Coordinates of N, CA and C in Angstrom, one line a residue:
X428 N -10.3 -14.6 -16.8 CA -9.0 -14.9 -17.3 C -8.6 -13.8 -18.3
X429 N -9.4 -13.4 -18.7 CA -9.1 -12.8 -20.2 C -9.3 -10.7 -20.2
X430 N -9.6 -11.0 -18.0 CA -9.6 -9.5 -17.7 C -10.5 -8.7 -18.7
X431 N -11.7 -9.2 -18.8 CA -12.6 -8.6 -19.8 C -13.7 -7.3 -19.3
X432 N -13.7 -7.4 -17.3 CA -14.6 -6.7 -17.0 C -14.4 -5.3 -17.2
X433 N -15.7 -5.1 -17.6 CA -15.7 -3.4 -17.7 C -16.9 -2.3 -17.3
X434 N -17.2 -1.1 -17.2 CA -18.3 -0.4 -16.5 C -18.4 0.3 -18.5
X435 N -19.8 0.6 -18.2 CA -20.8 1.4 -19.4 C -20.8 2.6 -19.0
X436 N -20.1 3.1 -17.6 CA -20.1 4.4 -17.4 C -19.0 5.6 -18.2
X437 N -19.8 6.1 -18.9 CA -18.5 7.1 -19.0 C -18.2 8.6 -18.0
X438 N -17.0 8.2 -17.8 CA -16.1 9.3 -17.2 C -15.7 10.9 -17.9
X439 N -16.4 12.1 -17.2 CA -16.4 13.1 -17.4 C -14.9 13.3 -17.9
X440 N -14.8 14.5 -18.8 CA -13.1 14.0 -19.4 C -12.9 15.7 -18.2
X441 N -13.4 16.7 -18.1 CA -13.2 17.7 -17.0 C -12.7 16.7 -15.3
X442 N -12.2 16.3 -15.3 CA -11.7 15.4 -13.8 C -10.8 16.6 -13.5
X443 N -10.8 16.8 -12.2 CA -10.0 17.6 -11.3 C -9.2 16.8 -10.6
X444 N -7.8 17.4 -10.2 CA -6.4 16.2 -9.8 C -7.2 16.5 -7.9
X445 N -7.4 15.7 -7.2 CA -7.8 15.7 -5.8 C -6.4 16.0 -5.0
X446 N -5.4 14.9 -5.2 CA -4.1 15.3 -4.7 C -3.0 14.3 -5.1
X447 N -2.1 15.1 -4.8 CA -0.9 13.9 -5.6 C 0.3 13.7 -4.2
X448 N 0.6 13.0 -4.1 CA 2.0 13.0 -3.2 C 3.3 12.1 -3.9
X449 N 4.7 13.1 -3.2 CA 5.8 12.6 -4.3 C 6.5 11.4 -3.3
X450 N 6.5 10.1 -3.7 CA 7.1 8.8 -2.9 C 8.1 8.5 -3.9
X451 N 9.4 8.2 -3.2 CA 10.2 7.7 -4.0 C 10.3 6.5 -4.9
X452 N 10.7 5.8 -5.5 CA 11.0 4.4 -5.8 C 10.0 4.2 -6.8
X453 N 10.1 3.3 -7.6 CA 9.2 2.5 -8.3 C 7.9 2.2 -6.9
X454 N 6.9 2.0 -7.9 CA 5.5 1.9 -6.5 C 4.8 0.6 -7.3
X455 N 4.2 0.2 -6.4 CA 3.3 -0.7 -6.1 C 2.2 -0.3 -7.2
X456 N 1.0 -1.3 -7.4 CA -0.5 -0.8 -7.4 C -0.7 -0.6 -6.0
X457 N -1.7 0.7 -5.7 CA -2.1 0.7 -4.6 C -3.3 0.1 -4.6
X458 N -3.4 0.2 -3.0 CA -4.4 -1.0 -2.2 C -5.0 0.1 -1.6
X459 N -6.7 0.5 -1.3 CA -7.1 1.5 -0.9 C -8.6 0.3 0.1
X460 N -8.4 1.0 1.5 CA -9.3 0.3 2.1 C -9.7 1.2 3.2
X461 N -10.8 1.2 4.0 CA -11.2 2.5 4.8 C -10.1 3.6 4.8
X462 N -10.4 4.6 4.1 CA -9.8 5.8 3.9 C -8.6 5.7 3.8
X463 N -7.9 4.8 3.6 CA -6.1 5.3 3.4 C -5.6 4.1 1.9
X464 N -4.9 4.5 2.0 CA -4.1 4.3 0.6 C -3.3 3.7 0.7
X465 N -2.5 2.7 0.9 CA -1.1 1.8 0.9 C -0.4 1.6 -0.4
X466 N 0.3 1.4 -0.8 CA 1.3 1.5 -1.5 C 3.0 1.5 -1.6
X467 N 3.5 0.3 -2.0 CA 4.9 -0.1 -1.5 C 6.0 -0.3 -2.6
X468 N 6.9 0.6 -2.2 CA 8.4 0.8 -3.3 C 9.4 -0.2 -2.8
X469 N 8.5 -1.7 -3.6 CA 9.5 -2.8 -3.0 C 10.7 -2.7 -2.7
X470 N 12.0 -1.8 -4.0 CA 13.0 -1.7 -4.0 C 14.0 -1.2 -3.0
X471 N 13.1 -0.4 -1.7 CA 13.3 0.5 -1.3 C 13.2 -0.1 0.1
X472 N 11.9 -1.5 0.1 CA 11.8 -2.0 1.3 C 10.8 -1.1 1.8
X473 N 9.9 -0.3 1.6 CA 8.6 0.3 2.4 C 7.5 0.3 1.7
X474 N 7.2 0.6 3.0 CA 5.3 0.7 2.4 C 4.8 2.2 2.6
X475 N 3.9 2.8 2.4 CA 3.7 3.7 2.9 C 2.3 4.2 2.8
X476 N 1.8 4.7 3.5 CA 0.1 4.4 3.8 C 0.1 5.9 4.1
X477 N -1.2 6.4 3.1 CA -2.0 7.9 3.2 C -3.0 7.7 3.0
X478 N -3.5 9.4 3.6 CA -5.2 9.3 3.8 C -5.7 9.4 2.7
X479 N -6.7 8.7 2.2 CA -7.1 8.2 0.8 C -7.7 10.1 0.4
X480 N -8.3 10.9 1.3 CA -8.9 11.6 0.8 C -7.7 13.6 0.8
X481 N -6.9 13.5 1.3 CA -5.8 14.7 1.1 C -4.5 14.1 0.8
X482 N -4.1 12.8 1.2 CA -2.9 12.3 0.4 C -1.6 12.5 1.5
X483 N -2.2 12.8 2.6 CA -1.3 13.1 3.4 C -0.4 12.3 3.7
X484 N 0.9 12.0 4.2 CA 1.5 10.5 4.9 C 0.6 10.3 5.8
X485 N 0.7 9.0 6.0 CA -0.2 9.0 7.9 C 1.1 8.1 8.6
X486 N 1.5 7.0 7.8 CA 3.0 6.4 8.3 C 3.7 5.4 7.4
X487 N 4.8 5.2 7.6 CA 5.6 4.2 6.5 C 6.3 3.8 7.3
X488 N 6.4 2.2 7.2 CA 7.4 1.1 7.8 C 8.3 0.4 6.4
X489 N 8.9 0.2 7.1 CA 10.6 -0.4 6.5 C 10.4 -1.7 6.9
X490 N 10.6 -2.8 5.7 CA 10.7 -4.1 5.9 C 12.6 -4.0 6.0
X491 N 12.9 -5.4 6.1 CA 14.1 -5.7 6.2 C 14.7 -6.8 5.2
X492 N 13.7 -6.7 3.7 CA 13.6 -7.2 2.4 C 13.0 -6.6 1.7
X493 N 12.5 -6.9 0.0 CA 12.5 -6.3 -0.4 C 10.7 -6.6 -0.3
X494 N 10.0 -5.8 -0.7 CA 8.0 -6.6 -1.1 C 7.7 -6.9 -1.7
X495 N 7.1 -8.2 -1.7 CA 7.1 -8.8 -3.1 C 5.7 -8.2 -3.8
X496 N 4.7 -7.5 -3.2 CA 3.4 -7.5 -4.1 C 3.0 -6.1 -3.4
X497 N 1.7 -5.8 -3.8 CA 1.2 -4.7 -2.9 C 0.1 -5.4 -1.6
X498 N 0.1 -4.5 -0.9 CA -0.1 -5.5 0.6 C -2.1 -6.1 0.2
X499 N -2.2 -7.0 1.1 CA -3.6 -7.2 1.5 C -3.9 -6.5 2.8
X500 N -5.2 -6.3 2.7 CA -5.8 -5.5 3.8 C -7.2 -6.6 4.6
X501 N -7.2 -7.0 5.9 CA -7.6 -7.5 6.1 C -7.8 -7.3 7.9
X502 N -9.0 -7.0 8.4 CA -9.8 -7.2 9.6 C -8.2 -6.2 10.5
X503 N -8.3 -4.7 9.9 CA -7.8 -4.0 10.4 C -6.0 -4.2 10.7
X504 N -5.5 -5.4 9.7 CA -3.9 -5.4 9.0 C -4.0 -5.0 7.9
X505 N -2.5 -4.8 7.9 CA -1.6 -4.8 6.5 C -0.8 -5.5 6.4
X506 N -1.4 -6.7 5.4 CA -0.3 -8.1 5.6 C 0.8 -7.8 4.1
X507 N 1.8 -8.1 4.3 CA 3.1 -8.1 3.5 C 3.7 -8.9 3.1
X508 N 4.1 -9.3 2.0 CA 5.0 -10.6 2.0 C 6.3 -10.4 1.4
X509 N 7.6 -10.7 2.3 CA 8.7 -10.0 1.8 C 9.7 -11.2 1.0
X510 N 10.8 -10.3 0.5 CA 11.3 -11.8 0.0 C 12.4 -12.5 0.7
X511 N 12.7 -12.2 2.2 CA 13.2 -12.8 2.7 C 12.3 -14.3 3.4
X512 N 11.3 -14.7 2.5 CA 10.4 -15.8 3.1 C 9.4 -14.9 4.3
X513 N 9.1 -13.9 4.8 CA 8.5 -13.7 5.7 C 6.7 -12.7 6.0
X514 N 5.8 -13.1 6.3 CA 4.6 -12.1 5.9 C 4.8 -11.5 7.3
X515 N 4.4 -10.6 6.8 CA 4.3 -9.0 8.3 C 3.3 -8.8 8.1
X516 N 2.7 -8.6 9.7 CA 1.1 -7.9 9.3 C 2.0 -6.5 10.7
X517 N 0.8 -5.7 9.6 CA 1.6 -4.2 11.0 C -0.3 -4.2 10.6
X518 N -0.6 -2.9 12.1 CA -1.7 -2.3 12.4 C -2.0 -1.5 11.2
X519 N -3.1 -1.5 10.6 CA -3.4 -0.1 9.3 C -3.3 1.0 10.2
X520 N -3.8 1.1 11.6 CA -3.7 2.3 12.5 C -2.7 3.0 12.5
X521 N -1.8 2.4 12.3 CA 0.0 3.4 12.8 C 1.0 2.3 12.5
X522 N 0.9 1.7 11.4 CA 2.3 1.2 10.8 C 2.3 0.2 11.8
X523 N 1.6 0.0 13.1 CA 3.0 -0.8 14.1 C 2.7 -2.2 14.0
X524 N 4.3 -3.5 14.2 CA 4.3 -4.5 13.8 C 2.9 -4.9 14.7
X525 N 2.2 -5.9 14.1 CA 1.3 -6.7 15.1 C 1.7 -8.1 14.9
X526 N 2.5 -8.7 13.7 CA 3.3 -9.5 14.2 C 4.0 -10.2 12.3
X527 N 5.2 -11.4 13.1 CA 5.9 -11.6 11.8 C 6.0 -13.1 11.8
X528 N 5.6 -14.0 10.3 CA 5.9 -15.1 11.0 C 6.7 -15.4 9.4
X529 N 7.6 -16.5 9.8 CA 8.9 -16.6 8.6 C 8.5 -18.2 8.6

């Protein structure tokens, strides 16, 4: 509750930037799960998902509301919850809906 956990490790302060990419909108926390990165500009209505390791796009889908959180990742979805009452799960493979229930 009190978000106390923490690592004894210290972090080299020499860190090198791996990559950055420019997404519009206010963003999410990202959600990072087999190699790709998700991250969604509720305001904007998208998500948009890159490869965790060059940062490249891989794809972005458009809700038809706004998102309320940053997605869950689960047994190869990206579940969504929008604020029109509705969760979307799309494929992590290619954005595409696998289905929507309101």
């Amino acid at each position: 509750m009190a978000r106390s956990g923490r690592a004894s490790t210290k972090v080299d302060p020499d860190l090198l930037l791996g990559w950055q990419a420019k997404l519009d909108g206010a963003l999410t926390s990202p959600v990072i799960a087999a190699g790709q990165v998700y991250v969604a500009a509720p305001d904007l209505h998208l998500l948009h998902a890159l490869d965790a390791t060059t940062g490249r796009r891989l794809w972005q889908y458009r809700f038809d509301s706004r998102v309320d959180s940053p997605p869950t990742i689960h047994e190869g979805l990206v579940l969504c919850g929008c604020h029109d009452g509705s969760v979307v799960a799309l494929r992590a493979a290619d954005g595409a809906l696998a289905w929507r229930f309101r």
